[in-house]
mmCIF file of C-alpha atoms in Angstrom:
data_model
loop_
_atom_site.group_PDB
_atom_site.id
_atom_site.type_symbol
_atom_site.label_atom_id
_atom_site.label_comp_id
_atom_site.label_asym_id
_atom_site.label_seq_id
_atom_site.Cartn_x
_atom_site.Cartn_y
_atom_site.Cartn_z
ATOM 1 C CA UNK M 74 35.152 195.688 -43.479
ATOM 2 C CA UNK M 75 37.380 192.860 -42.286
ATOM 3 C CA UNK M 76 38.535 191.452 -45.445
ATOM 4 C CA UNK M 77 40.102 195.246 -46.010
ATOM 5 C CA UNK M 78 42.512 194.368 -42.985
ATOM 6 C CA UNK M 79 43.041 190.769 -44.369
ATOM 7 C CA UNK M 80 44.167 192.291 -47.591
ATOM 8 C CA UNK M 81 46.160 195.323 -45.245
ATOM 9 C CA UNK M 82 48.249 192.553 -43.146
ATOM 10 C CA UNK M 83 48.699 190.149 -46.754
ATOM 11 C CA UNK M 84 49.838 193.544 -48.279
ATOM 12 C CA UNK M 85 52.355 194.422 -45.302
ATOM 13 C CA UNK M 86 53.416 190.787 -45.294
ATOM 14 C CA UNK M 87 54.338 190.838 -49.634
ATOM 15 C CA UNK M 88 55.966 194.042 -49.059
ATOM 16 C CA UNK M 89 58.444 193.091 -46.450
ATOM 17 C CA UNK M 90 59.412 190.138 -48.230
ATOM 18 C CA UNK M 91 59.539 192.279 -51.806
ATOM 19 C CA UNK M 92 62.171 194.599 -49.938
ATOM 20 C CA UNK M 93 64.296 192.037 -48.788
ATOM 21 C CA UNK M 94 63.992 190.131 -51.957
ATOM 22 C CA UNK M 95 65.152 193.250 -53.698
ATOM 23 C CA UNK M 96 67.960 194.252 -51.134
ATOM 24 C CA UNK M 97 69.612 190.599 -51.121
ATOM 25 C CA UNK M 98 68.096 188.516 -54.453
ATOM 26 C CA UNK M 99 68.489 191.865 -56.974
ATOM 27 C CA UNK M 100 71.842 192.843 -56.158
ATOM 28 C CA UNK M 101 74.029 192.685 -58.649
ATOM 29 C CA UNK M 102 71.799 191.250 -60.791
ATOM 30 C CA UNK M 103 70.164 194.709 -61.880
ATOM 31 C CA UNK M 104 71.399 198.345 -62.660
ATOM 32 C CA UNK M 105 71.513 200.953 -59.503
ATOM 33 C CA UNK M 106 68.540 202.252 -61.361
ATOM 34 C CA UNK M 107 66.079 199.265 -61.710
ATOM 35 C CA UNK M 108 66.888 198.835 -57.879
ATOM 36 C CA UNK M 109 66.213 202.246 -56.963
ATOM 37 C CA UNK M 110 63.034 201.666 -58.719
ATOM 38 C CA UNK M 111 62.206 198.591 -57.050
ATOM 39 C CA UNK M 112 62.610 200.002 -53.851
ATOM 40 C CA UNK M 113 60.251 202.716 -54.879
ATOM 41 C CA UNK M 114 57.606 200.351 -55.974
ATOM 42 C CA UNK M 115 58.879 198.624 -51.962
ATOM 43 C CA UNK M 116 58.125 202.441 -50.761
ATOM 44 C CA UNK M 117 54.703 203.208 -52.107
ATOM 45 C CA UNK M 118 53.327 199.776 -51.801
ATOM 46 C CA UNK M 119 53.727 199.990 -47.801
ATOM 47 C CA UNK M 120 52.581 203.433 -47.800
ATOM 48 C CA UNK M 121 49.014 201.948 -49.436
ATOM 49 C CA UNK M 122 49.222 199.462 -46.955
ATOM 50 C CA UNK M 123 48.860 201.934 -43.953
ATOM 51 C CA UNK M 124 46.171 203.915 -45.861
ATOM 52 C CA UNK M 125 44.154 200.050 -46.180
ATOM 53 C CA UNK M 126 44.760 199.699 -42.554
ATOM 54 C CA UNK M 127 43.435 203.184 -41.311
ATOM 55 C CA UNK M 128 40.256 203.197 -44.228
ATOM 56 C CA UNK M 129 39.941 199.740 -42.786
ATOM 57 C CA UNK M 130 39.681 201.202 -38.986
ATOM 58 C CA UNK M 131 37.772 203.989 -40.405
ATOM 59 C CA UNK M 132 35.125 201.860 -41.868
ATOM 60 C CA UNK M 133 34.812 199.572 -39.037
ATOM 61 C CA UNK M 134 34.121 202.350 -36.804
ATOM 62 C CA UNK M 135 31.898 205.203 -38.498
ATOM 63 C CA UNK M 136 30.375 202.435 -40.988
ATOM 64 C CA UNK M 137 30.483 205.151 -44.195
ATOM 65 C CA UNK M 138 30.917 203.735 -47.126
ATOM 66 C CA UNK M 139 33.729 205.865 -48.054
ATOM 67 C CA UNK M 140 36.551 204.332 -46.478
ATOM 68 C CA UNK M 141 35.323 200.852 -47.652
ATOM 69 C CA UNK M 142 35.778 202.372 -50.914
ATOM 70 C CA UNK M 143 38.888 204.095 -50.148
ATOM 71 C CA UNK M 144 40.113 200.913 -49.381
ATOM 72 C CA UNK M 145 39.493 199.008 -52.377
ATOM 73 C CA UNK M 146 41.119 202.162 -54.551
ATOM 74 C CA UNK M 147 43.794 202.126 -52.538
ATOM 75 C CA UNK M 148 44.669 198.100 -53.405
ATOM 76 C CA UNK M 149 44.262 198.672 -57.169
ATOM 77 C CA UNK M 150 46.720 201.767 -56.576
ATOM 78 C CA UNK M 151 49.251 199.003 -55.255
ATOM 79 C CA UNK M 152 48.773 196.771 -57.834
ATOM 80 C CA UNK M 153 48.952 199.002 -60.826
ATOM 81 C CA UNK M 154 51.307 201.335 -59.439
ATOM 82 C CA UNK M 155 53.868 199.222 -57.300
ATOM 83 C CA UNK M 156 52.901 196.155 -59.712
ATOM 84 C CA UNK M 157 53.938 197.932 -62.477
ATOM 85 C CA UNK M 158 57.592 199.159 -61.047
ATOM 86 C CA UNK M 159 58.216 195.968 -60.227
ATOM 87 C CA UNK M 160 57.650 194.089 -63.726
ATOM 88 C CA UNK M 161 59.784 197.128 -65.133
ATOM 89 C CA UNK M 162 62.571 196.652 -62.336
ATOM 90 C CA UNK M 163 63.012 193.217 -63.430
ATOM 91 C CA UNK M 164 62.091 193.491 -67.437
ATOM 92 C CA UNK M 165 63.189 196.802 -68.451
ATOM 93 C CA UNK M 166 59.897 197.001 -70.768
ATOM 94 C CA UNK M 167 59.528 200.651 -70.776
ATOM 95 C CA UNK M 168 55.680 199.812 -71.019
ATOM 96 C CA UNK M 169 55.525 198.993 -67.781
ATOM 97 C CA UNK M 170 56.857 202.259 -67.015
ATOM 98 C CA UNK M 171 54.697 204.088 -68.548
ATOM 99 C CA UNK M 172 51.251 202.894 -67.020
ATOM 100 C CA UNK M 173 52.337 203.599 -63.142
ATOM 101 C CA UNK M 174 50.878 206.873 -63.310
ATOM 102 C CA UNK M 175 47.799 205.112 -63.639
ATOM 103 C CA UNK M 176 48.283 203.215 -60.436
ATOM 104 C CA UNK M 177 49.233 207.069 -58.632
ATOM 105 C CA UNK M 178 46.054 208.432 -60.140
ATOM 106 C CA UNK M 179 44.305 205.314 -58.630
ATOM 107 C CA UNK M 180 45.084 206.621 -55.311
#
């Protein structure tokens, strides 16, 4: 499904710019711990990435289902997982916290 590796190269694209934004614009400006987290949320976001790409590939070549729906999982893993690190990087609501193992259960 093409609109899997649309969403793959958009996904690659946020997550670059995420890491630099939390290398150069967080510095400073959050605790060695919120940063380590960001970076995690950075981390696992690109890993989901490469899975989109390769159930993307998948799917376009063996047309099963599957990997289309691999694919899709693997997006709401980024944005309940990584999304979630993120708001708590920058908030410190321990809610936010609290529902990425949602996101890891996701994928």
């Amino acid at each position: 499904m093409k609109i899997l590796l649309i969403i793959g190269a958009i996904s690659g694209f946020i997550t670059v710019a995420l890491g630099a934004f939390g290398a150069h614009g967080l510095e400073n400006r959050v605790s060695e711990k919120m940063l380590q987290t960001w970076e995690k949320a950075v981390q696992y976001q690109m890993f989901h990435t490469i899975a989109i790409f390769i159930a993307s590939i998948l799917m376009l070549k063996t047309e099963l289902a599957i990997f289309q729906t691999s694919g899709w999982v693997f997006l709401v893993g980024i944005l309940i997982f990584s999304g979630s690190l993120y708001i708590y990087s920058v908030t410190g609501t321990k809610f936010f916290a609290m529902i990425t193992p949602i996101g890891g259960l996701a994928s």
